[in-house]
PDB file of C-alpha atoms in Angstrom:
ATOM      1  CA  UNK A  67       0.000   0.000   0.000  1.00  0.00           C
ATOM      2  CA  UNK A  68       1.253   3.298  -0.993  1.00  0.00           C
ATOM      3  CA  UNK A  69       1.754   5.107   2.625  1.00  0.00           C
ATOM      4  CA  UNK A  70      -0.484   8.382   2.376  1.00  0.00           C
ATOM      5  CA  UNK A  71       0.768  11.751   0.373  1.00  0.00           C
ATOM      6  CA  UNK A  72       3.608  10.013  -0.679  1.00  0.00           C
ATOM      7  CA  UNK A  73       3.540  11.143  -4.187  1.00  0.00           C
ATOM      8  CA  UNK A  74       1.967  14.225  -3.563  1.00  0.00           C
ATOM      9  CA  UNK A  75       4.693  16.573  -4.932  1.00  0.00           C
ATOM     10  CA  UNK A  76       3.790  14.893  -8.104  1.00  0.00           C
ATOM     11  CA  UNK A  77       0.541  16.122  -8.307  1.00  0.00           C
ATOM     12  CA  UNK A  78       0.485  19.550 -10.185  1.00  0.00           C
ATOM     13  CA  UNK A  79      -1.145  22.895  -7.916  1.00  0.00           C
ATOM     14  CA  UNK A  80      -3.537  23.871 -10.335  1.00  0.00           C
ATOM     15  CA  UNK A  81      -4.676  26.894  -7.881  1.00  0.00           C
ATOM     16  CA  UNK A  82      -2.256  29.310  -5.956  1.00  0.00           C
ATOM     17  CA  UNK A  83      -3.255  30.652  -2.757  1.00  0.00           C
ATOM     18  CA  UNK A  84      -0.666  32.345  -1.731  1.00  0.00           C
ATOM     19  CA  UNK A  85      -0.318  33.280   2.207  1.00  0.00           C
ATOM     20  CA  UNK A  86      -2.136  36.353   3.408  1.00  0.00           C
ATOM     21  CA  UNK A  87      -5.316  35.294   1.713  1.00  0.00           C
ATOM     22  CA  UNK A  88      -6.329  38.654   0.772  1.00  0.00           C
ATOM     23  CA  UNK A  89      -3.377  38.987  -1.240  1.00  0.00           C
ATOM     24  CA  UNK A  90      -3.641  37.850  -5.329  1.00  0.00           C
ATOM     25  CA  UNK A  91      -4.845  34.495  -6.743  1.00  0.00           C
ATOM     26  CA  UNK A  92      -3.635  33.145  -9.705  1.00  0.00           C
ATOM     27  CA  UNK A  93      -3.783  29.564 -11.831  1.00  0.00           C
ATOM     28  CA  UNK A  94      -2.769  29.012 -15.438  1.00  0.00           C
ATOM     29  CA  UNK A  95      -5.263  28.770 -18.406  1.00  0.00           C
ATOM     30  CA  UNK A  96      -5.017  26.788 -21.482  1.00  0.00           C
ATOM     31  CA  UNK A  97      -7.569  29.337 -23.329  1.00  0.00           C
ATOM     32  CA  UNK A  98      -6.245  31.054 -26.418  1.00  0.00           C
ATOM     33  CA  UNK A  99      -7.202  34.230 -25.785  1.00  0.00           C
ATOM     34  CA  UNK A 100      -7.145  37.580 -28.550  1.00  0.00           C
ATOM     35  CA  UNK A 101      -7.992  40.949 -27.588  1.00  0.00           C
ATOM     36  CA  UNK A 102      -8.521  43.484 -29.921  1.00  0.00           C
ATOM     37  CA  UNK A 103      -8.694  47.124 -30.826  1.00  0.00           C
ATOM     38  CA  UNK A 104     -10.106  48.472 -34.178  1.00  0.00           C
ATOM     39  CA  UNK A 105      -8.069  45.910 -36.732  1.00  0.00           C
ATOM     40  CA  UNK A 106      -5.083  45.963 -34.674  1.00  0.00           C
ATOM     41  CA  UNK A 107      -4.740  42.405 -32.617  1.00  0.00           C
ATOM     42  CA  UNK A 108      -3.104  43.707 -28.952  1.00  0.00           C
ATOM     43  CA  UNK A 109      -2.708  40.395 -27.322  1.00  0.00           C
ATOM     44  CA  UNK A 110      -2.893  36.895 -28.493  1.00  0.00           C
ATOM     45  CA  UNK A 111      -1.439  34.250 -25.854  1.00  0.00           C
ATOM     46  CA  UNK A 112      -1.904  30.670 -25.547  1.00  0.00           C
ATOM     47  CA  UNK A 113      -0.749  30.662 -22.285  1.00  0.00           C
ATOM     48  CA  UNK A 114      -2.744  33.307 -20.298  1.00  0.00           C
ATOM     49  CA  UNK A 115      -2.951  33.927 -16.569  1.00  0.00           C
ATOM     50  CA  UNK A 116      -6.628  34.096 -14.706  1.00  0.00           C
ATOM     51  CA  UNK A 117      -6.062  36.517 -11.595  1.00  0.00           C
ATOM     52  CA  UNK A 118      -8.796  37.135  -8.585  1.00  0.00           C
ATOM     53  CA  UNK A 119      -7.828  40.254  -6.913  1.00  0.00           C
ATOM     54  CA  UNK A 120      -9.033  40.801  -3.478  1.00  0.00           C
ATOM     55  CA  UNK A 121     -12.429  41.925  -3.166  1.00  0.00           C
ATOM     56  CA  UNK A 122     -13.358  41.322  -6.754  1.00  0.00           C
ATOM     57  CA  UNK A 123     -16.031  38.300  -7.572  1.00  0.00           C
ATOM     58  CA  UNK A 124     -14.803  37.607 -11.276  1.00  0.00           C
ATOM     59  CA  UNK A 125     -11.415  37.356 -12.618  1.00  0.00           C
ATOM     60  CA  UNK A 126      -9.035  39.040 -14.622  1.00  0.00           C
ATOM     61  CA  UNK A 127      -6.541  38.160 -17.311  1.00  0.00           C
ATOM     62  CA  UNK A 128      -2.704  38.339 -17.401  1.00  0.00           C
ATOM     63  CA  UNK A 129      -0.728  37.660 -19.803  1.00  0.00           C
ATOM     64  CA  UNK A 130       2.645  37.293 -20.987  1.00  0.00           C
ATOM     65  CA  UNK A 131       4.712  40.163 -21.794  1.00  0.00           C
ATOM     66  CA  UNK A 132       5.850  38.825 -25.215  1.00  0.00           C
ATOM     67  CA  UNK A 133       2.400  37.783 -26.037  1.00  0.00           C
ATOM     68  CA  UNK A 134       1.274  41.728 -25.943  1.00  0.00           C
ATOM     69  CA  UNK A 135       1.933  44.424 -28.285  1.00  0.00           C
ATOM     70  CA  UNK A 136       4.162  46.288 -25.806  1.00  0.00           C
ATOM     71  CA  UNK A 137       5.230  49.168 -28.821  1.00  0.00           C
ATOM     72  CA  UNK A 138       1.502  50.130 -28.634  1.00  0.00           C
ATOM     73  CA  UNK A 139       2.180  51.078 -24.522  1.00  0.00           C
ATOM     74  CA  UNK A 140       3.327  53.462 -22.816  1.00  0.00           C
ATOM     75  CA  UNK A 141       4.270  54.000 -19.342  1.00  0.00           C
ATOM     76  CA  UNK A 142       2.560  56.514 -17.124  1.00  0.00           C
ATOM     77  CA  UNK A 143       1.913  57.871 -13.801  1.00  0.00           C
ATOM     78  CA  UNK A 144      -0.159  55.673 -11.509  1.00  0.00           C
ATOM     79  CA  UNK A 145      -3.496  56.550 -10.731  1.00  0.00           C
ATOM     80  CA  UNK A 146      -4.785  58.681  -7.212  1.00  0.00           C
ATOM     81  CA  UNK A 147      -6.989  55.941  -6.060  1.00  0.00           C
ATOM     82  CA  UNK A 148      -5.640  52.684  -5.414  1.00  0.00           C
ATOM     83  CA  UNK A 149      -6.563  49.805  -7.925  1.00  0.00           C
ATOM     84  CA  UNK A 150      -5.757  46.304  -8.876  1.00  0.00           C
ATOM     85  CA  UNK A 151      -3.946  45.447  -5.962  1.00  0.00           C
ATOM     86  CA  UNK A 152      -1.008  47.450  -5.347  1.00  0.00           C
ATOM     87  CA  UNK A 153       0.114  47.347  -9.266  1.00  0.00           C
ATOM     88  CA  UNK A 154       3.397  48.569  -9.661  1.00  0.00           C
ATOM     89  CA  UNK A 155       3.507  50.258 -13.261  1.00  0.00           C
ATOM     90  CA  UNK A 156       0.429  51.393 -15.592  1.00  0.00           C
ATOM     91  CA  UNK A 157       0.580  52.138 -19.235  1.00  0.00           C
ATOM     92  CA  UNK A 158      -1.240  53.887 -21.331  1.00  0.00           C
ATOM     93  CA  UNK A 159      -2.225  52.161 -25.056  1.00  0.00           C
ATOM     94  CA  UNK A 160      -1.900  54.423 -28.289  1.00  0.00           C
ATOM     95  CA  UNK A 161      -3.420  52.335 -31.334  1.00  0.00           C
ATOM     96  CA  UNK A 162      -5.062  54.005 -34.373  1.00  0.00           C
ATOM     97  CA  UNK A 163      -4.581  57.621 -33.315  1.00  0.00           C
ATOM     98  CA  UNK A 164      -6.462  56.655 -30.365  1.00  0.00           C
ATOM     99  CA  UNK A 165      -4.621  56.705 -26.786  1.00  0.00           C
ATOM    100  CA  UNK A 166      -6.642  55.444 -23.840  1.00  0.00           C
ATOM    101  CA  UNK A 167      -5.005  56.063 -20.580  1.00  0.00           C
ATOM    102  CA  UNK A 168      -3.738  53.631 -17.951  1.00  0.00           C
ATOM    103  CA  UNK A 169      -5.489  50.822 -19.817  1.00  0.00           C
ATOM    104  CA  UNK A 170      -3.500  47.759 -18.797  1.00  0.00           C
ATOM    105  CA  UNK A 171      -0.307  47.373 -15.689  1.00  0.00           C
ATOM    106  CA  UNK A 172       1.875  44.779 -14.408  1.00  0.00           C
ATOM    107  CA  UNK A 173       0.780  42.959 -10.605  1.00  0.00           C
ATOM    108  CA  UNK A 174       4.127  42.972  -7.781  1.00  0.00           C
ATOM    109  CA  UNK A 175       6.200  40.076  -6.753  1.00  0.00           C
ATOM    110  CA  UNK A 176       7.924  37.188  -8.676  1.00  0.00           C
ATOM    111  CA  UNK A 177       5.340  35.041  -9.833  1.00  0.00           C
ATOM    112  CA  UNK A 178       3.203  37.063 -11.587  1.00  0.00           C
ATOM    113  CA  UNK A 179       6.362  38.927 -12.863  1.00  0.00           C
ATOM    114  CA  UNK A 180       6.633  39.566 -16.837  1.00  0.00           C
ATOM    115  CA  UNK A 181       2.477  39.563 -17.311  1.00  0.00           C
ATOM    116  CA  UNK A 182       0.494  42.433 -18.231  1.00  0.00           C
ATOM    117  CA  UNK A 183      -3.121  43.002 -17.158  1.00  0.00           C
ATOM    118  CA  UNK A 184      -5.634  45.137 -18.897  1.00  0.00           C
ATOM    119  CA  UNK A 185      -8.908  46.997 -17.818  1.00  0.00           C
ATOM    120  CA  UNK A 186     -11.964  45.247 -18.301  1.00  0.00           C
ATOM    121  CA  UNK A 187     -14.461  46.604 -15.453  1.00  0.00           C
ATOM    122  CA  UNK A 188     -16.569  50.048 -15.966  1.00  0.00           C
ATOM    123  CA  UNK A 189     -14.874  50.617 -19.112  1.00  0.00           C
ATOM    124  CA  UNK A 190     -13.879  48.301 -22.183  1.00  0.00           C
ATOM    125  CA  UNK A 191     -10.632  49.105 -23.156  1.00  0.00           C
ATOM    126  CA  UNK A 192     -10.321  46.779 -26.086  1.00  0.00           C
ATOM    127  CA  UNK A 193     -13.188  46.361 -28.687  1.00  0.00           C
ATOM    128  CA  UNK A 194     -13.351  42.648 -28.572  1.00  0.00           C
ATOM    129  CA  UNK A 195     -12.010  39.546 -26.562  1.00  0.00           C
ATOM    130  CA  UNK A 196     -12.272  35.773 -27.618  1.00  0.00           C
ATOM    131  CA  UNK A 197     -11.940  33.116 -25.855  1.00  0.00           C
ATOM    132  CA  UNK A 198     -10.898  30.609 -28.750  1.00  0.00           C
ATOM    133  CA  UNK A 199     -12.871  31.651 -31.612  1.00  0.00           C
ATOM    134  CA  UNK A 200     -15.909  32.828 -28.975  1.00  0.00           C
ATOM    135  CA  UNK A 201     -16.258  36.131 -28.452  1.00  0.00           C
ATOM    136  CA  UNK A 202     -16.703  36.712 -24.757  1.00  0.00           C
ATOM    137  CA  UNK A 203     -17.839  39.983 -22.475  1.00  0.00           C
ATOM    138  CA  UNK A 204     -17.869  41.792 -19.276  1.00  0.00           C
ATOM    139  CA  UNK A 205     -14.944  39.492 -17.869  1.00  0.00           C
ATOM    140  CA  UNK A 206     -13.128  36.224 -18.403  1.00  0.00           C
ATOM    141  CA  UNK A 207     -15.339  33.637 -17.551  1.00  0.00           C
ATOM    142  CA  UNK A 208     -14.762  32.005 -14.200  1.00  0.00           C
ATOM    143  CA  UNK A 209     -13.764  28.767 -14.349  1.00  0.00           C
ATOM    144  CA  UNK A 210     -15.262  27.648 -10.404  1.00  0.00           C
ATOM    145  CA  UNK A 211     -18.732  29.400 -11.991  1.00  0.00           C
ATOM    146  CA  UNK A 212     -21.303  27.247 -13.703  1.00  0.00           C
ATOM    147  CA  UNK A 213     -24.845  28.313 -16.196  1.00  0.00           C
ATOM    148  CA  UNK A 214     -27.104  25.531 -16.514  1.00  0.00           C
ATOM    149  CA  UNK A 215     -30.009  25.834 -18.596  1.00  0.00           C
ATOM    150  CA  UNK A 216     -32.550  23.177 -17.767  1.00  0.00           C
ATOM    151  CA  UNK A 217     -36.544  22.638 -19.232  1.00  0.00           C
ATOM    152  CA  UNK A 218     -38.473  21.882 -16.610  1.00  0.00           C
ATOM    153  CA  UNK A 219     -42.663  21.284 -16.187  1.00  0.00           C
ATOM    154  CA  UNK A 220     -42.791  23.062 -13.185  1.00  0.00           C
ATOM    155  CA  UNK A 221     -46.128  25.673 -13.389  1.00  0.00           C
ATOM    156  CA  UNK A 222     -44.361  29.186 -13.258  1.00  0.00           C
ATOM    157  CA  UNK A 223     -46.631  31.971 -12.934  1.00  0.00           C
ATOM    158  CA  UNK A 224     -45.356  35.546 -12.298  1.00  0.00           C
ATOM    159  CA  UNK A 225     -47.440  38.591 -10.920  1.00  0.00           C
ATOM    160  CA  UNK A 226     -46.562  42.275 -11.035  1.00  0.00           C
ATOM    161  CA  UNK A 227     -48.923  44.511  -8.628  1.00  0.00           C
ATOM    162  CA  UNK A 228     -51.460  41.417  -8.486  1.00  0.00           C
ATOM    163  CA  UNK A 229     -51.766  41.410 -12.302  1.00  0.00           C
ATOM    164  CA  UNK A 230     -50.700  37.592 -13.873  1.00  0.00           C
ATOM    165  CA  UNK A 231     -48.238  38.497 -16.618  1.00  0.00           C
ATOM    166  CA  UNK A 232     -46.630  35.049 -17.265  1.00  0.00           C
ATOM    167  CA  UNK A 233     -48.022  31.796 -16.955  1.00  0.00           C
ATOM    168  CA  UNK A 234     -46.476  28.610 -18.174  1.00  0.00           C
ATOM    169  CA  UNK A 235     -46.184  24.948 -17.302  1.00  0.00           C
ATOM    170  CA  UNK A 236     -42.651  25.173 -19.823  1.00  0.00           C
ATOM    171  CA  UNK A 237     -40.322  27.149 -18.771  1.00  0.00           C
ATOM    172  CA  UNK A 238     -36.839  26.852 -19.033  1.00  0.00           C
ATOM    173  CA  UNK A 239     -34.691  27.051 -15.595  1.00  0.00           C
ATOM    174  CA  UNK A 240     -31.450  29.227 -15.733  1.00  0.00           C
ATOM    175  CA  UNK A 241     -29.285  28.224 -12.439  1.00  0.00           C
ATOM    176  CA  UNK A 242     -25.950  30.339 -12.121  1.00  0.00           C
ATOM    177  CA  UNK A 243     -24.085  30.475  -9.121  1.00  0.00           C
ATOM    178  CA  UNK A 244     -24.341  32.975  -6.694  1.00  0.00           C
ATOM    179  CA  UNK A 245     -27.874  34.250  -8.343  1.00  0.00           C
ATOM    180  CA  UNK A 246     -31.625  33.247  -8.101  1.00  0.00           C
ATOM    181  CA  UNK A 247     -32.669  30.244 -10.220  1.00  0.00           C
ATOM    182  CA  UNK A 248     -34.413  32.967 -13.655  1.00  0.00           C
ATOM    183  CA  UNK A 249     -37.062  31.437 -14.987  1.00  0.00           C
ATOM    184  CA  UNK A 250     -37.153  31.588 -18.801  1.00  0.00           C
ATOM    185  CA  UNK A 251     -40.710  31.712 -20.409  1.00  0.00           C
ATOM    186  CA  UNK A 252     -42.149  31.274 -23.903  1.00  0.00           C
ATOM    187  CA  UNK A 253     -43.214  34.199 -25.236  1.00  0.00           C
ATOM    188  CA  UNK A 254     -46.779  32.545 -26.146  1.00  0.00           C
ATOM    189  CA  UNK A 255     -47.317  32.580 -22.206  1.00  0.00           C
ATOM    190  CA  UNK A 256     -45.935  36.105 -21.405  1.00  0.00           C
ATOM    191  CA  UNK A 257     -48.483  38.873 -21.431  1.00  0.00           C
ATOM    192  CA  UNK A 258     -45.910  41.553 -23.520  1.00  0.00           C
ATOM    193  CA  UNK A 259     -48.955  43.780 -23.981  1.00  0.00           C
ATOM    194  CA  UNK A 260     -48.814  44.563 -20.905  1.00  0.00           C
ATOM    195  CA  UNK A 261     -44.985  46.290 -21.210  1.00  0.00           C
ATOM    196  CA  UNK A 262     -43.354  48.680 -23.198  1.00  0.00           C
ATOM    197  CA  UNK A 263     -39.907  47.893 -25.012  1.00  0.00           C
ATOM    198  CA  UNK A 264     -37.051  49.735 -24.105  1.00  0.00           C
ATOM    199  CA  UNK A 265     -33.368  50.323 -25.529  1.00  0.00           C
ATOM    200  CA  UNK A 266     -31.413  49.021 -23.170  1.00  0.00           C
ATOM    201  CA  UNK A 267     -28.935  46.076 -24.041  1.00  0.00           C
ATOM    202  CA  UNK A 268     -26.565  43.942 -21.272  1.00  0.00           C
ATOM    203  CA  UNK A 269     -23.816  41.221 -22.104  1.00  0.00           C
ATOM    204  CA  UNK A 270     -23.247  38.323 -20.633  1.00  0.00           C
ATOM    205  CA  UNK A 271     -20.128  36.568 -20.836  1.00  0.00           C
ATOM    206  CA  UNK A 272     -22.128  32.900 -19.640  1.00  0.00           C
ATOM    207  CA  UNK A 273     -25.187  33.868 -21.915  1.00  0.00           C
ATOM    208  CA  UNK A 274     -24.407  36.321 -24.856  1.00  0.00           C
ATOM    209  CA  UNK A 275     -25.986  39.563 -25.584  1.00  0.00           C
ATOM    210  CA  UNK A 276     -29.303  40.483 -24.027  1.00  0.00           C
ATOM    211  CA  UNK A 277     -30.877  43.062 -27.061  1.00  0.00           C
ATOM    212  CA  UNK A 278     -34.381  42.882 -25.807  1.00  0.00           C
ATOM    213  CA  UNK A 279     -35.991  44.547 -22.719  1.00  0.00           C
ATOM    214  CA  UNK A 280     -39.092  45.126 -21.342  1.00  0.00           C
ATOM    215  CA  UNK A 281     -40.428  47.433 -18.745  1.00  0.00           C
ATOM    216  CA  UNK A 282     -44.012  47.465 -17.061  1.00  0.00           C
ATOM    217  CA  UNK A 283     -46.484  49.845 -18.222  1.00  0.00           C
ATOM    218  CA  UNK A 284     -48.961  49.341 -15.523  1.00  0.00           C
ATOM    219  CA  UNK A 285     -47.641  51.793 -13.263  1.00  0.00           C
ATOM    220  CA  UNK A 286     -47.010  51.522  -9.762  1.00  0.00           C
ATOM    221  CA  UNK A 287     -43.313  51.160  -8.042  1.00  0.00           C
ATOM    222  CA  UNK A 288     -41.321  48.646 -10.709  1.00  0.00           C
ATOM    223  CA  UNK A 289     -38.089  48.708 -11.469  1.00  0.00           C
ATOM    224  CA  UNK A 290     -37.872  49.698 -15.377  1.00  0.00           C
ATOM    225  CA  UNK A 291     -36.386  47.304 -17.803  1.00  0.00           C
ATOM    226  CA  UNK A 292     -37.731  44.366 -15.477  1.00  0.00           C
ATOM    227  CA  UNK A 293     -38.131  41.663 -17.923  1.00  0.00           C
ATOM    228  CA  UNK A 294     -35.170  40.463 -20.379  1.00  0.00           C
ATOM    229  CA  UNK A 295     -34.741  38.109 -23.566  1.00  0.00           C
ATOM    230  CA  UNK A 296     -31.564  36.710 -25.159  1.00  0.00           C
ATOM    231  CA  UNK A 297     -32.365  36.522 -28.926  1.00  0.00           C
ATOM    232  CA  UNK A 298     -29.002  34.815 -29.760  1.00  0.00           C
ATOM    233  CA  UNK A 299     -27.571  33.352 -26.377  1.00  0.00           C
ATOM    234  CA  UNK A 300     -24.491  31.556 -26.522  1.00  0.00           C
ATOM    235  CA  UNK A 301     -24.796  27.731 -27.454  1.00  0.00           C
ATOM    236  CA  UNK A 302     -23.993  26.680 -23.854  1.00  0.00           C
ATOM    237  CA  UNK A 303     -27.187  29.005 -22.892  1.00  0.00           C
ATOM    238  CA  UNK A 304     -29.149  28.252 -26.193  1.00  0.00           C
ATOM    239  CA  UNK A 305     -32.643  26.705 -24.359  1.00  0.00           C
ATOM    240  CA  UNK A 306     -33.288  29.909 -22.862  1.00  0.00           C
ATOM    241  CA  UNK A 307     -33.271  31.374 -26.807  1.00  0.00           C
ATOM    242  CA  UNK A 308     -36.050  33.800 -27.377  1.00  0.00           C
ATOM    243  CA  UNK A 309     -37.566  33.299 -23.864  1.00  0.00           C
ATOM    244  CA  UNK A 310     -38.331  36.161 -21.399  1.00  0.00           C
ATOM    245  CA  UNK A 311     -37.157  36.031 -17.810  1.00  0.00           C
ATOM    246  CA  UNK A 312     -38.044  38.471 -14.895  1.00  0.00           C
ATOM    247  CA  UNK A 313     -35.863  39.951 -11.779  1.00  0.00           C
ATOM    248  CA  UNK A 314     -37.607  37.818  -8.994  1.00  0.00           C
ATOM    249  CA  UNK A 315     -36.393  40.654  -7.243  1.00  0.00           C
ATOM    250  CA  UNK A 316     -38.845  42.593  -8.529  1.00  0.00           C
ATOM    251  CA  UNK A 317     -42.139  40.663  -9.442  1.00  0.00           C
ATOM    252  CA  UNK A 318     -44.020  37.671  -7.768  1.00  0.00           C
ATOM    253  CA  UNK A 319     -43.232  34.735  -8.976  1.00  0.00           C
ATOM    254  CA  UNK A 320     -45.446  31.307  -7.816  1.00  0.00           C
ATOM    255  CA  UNK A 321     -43.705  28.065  -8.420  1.00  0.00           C
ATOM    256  CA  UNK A 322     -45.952  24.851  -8.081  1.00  0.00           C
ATOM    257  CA  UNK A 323     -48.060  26.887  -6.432  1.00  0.00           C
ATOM    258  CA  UNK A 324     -45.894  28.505  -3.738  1.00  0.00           C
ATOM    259  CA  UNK A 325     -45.283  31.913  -3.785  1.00  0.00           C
ATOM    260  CA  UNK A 326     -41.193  32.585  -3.475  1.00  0.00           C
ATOM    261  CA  UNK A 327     -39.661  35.011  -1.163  1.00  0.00           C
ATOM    262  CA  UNK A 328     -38.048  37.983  -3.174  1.00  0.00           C
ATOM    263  CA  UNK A 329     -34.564  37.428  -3.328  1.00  0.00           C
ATOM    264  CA  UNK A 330     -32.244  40.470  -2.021  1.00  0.00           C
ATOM    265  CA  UNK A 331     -29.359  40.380  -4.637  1.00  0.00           C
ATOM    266  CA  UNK A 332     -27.333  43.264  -6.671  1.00  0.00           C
ATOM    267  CA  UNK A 333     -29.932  43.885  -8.905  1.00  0.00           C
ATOM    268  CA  UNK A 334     -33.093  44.548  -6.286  1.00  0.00           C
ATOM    269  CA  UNK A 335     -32.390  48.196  -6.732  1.00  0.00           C
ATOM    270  CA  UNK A 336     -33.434  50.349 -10.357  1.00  0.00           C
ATOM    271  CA  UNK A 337     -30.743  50.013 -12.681  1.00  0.00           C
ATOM    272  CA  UNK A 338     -30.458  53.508 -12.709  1.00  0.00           C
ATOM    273  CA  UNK A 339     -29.578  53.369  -9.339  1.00  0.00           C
ATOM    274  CA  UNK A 340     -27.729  50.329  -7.680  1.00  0.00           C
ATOM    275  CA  UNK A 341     -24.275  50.269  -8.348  1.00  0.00           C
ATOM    276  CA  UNK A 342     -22.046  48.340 -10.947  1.00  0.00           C
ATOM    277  CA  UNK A 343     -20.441  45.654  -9.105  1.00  0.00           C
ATOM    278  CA  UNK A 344     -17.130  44.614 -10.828  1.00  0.00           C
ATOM    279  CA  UNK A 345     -17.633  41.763 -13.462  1.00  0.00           C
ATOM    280  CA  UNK A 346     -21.182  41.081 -12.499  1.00  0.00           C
ATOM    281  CA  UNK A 347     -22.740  39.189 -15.201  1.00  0.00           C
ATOM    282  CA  UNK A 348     -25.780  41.119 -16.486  1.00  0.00           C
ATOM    283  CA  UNK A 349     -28.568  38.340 -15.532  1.00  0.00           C
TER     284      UNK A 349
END
């Protein structure tokens, strides 16, 4: 018998926690990951970084230096407020007559030494990432974070100021950790004359692009833009395509015939007024 953790230096650390916890995490990827601006391709590595920095949900990428189109950067002052956990240096990018300041920096210490980081958060500094030949949005996606899309017969029935504006026995189940199961509808069994469209469009870098929105025209206290539909979600998301969900922050929502508790999440204030919280996916 094989006396125990023997061979356990063989065994590769796929995760580094380094020691005190709130300090960086880090763990390789074998993504090939592009990042673009205009037609110019700034980064294209095969060998990416994913980086959790303290206090933030979602990660980030790093990558290596030779796998970045340093003659585009430029080195500049850091910024007053503190960010991305004690960075050292910042750089500005300067790509078709365009410079956008401190958009990417380097992390301290040895082992994440020779990678550069760029701004994702609040701002999109490049015009596209990919993941492969997906193009993702919002942040890297999270490796310990799952999306499952599941059909289900459960009877779903949602209510906005005692009015019934959804009622199906076929809706589709959206579980995504850290948020409230969203229950997807068919359109046939959504009352949408009952809401106005809006403009307003959210990505989703588990679900796609979110181009349709809905907000209640019945008056009363509702959050605007409370009902959502993917048109083309991303295939891993593609049974909630063309469905509408609803914050159950916001509405009713009666399950099998039991009546859920509202869920207190990011989203239970107006969009106009919660805050952004770093990487959140949009749904």
């Amino acid at each position: 018998m094989t006396p125990p953790n023997e061979n356990l230096a063989a065994v590769p650390v796929l995760r580094h926690r380094p020691d005190p916890s709130d300090s960086v995490i880090w763990e390789p990827s074998e993504r090939w990951v592009r990042g673009t601006k205009g037609d110019v391709t700034v980064v294209d590595s095969r060998r990416p970084l994913l980086v959790w920095e303290p206090g933030r949900p979602v990660p980030l990428y790093a990558f290596p230096r030779e796998d970045v189109r340093t003659d585009l950067m430029r080195e500049t002052e850091k910024p007053a407020t503190r960010r991305h956990a004690g960075a050292t240096v910042f750089y500005d990018l300067e790509v078709a007559g365009e410079t956008i300041p401190r958009a990417a920096w380097t992390y301290p210490g040895e082992e994440l030494a020779g990678h550069i980081s760029f701004e994702w958060f609040g701002r999109e500094v490049l015009d596209h990432w990919y993941e492969e030949e997906e193009e993702i949005f919002v942040h890297p996606r999270d490796p310990y974070k799952r999306v499952d899309a599941l059909p289900s017969t459960r009877h779903v029935q949602v209510e906005i100021e005692g009015t019934v504006v959804a009622d199906t026995r076929k809706p589709v189940l959206l579980f995504e950790t850290h948020l409230p199961i969203r229950y997807y509808i068919p359109r046939e069994d959504v009352r949408l004359d009952l809401f106005t469209p809006t403009d307003l469009t959210t990505r989703c870098p588990y679900k796609g692009v979110a181009t349709e929105y809905w907000s209640w025209a019945g008056g009363g206290d509702v959050r605007p833009g409370v009902a959502w539909s993917y048109p083309e979600p991303l295939a891993a998301a593609s049974a909630i395509k063309d469905r509408v969900a609803f914050y159950n922050e916001a509405v009713d929502i009666i399950v099998d015939g039991e009546r859920l508790e509202r869920p207190v999440t990011v989203f239970s204030a107006p969009a106009a007024s919660r805050p952004e919280p770093p990487g959140e996916s949009a749904r």
